[in-house]
PDB file of N, CA and C in Angstrom:
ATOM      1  N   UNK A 573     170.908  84.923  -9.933  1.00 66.00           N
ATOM      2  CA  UNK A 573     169.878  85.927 -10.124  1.00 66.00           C
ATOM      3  C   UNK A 573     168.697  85.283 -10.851  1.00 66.00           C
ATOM      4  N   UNK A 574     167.546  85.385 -10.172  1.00 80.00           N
ATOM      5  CA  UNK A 574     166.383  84.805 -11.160  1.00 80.00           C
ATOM      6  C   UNK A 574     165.992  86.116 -12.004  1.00 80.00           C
ATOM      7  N   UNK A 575     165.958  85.371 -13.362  1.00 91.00           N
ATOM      8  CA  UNK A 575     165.210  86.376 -14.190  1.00 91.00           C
ATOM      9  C   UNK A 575     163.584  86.588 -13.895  1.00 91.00           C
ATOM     10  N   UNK A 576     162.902  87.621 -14.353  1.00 96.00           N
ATOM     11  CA  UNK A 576     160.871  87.393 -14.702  1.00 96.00           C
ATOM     12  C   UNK A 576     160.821  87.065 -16.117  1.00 96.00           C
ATOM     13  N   UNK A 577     161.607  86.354 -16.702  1.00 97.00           N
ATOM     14  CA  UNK A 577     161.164  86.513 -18.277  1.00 97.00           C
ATOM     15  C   UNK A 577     160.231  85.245 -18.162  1.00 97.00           C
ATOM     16  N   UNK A 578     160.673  84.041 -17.561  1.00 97.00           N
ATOM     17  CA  UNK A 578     159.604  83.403 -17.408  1.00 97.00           C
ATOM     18  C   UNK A 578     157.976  83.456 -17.183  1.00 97.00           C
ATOM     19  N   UNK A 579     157.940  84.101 -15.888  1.00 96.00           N
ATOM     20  CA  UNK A 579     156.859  84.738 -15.464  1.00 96.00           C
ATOM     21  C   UNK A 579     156.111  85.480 -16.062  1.00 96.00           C
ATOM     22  N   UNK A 580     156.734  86.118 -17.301  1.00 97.00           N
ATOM     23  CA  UNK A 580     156.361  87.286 -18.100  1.00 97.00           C
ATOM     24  C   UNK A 580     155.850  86.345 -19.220  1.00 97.00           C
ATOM     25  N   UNK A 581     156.512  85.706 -19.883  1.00 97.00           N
ATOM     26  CA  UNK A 581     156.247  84.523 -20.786  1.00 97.00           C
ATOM     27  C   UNK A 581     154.904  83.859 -20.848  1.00 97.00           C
ATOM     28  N   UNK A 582     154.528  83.443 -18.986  1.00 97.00           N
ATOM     29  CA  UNK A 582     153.147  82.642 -19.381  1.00 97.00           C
ATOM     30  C   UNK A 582     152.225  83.520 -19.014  1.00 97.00           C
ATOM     31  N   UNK A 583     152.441  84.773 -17.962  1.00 96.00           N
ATOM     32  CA  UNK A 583     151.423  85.855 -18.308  1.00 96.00           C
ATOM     33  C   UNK A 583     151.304  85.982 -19.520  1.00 96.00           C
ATOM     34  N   UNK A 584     151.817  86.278 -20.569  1.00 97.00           N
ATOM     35  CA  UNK A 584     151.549  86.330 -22.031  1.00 97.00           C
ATOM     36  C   UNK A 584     150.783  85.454 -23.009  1.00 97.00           C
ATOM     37  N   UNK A 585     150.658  84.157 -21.845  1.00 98.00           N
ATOM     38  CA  UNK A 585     150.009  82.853 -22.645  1.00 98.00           C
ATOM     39  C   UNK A 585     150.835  82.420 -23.897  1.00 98.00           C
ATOM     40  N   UNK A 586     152.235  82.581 -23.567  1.00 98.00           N
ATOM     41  CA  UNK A 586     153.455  82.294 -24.629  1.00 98.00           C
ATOM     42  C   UNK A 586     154.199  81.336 -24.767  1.00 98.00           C
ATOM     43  N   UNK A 587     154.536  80.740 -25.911  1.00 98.00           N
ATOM     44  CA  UNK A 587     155.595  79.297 -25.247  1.00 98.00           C
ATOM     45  C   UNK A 587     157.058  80.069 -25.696  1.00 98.00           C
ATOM     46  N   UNK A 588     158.004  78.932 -24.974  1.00 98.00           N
ATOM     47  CA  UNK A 588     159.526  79.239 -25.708  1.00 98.00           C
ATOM     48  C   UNK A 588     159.247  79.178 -27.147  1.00 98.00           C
ATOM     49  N   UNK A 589     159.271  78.604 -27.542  1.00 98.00           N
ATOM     50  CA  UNK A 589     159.257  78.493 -28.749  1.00 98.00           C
ATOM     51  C   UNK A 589     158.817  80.103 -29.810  1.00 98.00           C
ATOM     52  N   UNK A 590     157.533  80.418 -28.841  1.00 98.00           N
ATOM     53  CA  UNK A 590     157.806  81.621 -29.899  1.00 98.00           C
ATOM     54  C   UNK A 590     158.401  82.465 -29.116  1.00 98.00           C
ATOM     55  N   UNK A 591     159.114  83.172 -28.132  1.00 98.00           N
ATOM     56  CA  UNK A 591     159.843  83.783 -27.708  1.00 98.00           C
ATOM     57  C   UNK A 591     161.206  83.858 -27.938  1.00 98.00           C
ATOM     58  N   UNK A 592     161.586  82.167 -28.545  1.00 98.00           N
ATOM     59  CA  UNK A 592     163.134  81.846 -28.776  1.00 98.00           C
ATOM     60  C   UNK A 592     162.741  82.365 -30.252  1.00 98.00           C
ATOM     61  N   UNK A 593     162.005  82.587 -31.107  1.00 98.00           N
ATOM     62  CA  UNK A 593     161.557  82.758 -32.447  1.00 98.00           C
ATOM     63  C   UNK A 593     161.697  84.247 -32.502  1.00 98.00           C
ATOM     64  N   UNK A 594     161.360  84.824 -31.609  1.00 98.00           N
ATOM     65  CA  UNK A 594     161.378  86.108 -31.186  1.00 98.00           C
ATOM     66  C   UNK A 594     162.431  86.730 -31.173  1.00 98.00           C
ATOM     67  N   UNK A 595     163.583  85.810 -30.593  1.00 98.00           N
ATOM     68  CA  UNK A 595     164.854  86.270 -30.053  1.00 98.00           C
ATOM     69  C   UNK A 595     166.230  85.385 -31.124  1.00 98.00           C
ATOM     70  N   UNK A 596     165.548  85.005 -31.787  1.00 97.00           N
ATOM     71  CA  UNK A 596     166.365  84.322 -33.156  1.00 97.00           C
ATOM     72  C   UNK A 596     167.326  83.297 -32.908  1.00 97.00           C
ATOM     73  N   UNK A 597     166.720  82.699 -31.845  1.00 98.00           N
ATOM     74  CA  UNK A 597     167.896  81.540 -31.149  1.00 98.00           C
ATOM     75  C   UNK A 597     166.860  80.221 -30.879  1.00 98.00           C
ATOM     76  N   UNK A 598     167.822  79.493 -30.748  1.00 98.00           N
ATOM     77  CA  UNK A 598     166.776  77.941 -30.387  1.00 98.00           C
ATOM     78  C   UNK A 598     166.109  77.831 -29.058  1.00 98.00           C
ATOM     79  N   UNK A 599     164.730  76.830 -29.058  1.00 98.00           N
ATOM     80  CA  UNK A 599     164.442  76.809 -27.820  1.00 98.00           C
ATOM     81  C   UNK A 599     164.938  76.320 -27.107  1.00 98.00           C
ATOM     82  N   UNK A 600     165.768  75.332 -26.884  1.00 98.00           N
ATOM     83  CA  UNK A 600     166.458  74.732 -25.675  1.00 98.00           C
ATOM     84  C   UNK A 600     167.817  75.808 -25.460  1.00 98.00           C
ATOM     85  N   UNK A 601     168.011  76.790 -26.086  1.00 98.00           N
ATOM     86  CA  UNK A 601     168.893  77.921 -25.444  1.00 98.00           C
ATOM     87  C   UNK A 601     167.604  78.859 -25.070  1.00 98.00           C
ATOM     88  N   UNK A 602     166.991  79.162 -25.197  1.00 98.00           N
ATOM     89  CA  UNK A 602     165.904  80.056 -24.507  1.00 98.00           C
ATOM     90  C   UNK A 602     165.378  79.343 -23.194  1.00 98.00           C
ATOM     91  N   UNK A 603     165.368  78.034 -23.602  1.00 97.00           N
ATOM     92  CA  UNK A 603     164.894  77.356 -22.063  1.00 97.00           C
ATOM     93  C   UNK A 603     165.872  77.480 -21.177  1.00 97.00           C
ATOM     94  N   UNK A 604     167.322  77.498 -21.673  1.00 97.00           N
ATOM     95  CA  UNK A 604     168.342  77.567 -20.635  1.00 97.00           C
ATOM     96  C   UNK A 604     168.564  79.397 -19.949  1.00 97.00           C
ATOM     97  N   UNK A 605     167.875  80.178 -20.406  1.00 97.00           N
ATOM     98  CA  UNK A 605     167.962  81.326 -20.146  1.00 97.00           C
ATOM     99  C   UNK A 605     166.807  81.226 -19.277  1.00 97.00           C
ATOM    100  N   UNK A 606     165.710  80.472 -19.237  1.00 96.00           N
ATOM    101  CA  UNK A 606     164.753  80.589 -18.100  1.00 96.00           C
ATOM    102  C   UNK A 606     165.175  80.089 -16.770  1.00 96.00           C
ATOM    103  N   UNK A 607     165.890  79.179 -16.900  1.00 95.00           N
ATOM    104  CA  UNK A 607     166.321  77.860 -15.668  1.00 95.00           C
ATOM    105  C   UNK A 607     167.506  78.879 -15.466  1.00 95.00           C
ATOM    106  N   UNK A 608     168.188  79.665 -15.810  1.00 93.00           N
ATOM    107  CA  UNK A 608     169.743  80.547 -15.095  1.00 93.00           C
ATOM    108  C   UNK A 608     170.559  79.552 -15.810  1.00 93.00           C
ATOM    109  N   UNK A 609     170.164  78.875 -16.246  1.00 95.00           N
ATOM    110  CA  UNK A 609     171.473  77.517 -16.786  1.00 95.00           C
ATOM    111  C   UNK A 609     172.359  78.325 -17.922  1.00 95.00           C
ATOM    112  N   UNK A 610     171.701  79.426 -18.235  1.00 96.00           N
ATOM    113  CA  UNK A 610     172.944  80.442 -19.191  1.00 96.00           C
ATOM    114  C   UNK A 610     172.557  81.890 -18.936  1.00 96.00           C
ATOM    115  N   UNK A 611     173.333  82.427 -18.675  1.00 95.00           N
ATOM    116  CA  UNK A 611     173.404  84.012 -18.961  1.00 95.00           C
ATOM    117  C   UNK A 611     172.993  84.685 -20.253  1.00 95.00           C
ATOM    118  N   UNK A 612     171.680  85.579 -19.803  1.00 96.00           N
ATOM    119  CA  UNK A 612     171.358  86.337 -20.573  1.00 96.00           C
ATOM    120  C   UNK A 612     171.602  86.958 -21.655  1.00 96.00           C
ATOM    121  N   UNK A 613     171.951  87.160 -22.741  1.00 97.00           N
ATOM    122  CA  UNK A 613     172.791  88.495 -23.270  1.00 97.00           C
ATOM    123  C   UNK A 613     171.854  89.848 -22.941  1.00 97.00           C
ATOM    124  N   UNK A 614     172.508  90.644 -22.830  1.00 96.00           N
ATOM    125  CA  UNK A 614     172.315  92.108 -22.821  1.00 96.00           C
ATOM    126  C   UNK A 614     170.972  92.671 -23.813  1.00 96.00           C
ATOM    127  N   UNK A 615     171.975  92.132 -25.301  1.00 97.00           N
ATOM    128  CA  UNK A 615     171.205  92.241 -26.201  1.00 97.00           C
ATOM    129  C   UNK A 615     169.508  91.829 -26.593  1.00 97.00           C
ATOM    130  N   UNK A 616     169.222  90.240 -25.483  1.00 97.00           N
ATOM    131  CA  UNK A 616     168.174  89.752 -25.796  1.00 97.00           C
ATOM    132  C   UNK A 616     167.715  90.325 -24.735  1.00 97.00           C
ATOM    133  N   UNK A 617     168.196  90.855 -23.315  1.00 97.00           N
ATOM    134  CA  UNK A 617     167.777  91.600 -22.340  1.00 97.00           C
ATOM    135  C   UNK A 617     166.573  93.038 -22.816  1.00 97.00           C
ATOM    136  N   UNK A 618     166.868  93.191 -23.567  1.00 95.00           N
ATOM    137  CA  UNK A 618     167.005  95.222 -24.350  1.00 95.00           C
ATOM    138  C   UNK A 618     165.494  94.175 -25.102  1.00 95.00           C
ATOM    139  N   UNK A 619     165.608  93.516 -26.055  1.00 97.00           N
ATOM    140  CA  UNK A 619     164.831  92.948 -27.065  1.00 97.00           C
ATOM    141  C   UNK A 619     163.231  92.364 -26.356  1.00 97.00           C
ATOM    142  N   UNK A 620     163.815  91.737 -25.068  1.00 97.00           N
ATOM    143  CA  UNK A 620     162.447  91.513 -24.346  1.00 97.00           C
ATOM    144  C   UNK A 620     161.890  92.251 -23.202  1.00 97.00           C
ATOM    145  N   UNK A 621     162.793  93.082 -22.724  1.00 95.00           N
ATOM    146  CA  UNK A 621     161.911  94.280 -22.206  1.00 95.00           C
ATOM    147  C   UNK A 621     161.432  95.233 -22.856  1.00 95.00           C
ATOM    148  N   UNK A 622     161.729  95.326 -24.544  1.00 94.00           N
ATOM    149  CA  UNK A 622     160.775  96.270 -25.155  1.00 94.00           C
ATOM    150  C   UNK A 622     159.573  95.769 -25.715  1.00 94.00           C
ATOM    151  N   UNK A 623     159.584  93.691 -25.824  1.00 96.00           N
ATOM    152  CA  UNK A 623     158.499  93.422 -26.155  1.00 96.00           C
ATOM    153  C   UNK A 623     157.587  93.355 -24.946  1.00 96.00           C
ATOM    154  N   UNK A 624     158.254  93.212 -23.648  1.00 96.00           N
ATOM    155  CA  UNK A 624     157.165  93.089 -22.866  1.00 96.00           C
ATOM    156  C   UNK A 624     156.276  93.891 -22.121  1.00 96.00           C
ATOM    157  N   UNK A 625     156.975  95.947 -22.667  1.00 94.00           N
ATOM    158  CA  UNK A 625     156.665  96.902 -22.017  1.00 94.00           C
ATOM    159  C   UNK A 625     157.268  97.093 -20.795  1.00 94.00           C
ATOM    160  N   UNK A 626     158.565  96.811 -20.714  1.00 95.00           N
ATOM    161  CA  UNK A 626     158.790  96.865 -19.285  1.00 95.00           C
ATOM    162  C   UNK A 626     160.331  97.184 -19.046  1.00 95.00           C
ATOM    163  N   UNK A 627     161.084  97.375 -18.008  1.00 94.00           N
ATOM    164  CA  UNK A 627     162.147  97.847 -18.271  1.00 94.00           C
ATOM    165  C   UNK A 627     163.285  96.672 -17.969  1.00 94.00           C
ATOM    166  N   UNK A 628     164.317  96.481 -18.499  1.00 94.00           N
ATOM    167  CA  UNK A 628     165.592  95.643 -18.340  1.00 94.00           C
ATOM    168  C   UNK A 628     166.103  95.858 -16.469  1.00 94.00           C
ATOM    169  N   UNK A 629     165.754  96.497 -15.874  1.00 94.00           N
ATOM    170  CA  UNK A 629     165.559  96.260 -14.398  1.00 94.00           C
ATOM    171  C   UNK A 629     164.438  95.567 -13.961  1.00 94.00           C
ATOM    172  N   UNK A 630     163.322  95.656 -13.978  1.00 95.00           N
ATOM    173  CA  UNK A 630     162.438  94.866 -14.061  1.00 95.00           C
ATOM    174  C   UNK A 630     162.490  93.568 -14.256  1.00 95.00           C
ATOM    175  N   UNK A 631     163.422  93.049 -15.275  1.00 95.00           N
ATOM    176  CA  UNK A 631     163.323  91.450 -15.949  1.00 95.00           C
ATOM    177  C   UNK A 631     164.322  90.895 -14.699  1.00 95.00           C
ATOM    178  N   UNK A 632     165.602  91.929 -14.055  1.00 93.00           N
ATOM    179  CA  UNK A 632     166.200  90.788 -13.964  1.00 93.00           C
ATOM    180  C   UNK A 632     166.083  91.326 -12.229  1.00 93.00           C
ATOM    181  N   UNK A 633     165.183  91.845 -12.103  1.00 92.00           N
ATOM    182  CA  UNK A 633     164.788  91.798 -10.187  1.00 92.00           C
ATOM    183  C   UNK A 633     165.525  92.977  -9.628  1.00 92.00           C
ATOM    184  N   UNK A 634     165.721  94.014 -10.502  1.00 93.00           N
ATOM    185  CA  UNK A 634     166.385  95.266  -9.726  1.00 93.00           C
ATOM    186  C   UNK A 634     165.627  96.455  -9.468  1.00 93.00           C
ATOM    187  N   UNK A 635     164.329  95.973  -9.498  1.00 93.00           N
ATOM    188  CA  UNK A 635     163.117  96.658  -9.204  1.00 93.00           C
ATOM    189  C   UNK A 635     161.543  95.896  -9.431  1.00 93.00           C
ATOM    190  N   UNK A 636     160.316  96.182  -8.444  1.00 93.00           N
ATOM    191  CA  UNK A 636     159.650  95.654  -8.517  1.00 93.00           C
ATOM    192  C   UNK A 636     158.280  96.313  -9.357  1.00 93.00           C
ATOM    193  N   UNK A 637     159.162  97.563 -10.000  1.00 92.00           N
ATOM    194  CA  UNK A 637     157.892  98.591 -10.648  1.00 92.00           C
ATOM    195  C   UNK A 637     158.333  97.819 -12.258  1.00 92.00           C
ATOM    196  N   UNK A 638     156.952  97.466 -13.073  1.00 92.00           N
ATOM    197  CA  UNK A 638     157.408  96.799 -14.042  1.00 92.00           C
ATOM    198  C   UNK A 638     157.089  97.988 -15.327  1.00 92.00           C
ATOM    199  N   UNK A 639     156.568  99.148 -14.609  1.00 90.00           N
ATOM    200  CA  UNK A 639     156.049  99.953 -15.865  1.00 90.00           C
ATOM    201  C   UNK A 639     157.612 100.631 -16.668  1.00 90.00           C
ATOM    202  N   UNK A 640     157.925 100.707 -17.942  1.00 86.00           N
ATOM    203  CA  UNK A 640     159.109 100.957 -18.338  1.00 86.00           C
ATOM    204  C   UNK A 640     159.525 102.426 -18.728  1.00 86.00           C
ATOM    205  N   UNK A 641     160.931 102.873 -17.989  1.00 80.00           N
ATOM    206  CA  UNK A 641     161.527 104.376 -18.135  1.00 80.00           C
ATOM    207  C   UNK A 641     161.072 104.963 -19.218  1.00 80.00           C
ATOM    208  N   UNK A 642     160.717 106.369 -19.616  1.00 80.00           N
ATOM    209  CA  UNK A 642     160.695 106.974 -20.444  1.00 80.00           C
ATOM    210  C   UNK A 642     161.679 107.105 -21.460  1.00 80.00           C
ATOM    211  N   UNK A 643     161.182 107.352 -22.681  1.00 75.00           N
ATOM    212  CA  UNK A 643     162.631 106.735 -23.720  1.00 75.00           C
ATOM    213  C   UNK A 643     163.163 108.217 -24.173  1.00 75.00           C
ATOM    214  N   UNK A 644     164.348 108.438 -24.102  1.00 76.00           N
ATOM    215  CA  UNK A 644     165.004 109.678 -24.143  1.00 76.00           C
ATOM    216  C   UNK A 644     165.414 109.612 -25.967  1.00 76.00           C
ATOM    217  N   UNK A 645     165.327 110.529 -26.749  1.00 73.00           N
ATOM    218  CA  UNK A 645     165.988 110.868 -28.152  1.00 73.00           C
ATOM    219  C   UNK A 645     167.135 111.516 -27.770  1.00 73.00           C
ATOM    220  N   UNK A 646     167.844 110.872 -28.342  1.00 65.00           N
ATOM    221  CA  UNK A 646     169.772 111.173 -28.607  1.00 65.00           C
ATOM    222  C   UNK A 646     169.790 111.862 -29.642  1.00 65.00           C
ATOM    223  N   UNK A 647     170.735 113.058 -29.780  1.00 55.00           N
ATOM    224  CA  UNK A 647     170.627 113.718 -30.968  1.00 55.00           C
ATOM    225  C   UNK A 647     172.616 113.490 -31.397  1.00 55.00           C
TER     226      UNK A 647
END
């Protein structure tokens, strides 16, 4: 599965570095999350589709609308 986090990354004019800074992990594990060379977590899934405005379908190609779901309050 190709992720867009890449794609999303240099639209942003962003390096790994601050994205892996972002995501509290090193850059050569953030680089390996660009290349598919490691699986995502969930968790950093959730973390960069809320920085990028966009939805966790979106990042990983299960839709091509990037604008993100409305956020529901749980009571």
């Amino acid at each position: 599965m190709r992720l867009r986090i890449r794609d999303l990354r240099e639209d942003s004019d962003l390096t790994q570095r601050e994205i892996a800074d972002y995501l509290m992990c090193d850059q050569s594990l953030y680089s390996k999350y660009e290349r598919g060379e490691r699986v995502l977590p969930l968790e950093a899934a959730v973390k960069l589709a809320a920085y990028y405005h966009t939805s966790v379908d979106y990042l990983v190609g299960l839709t091509d609308i990037s604008t993100p779901y409305p956020r529901t309050k749980y009571k």
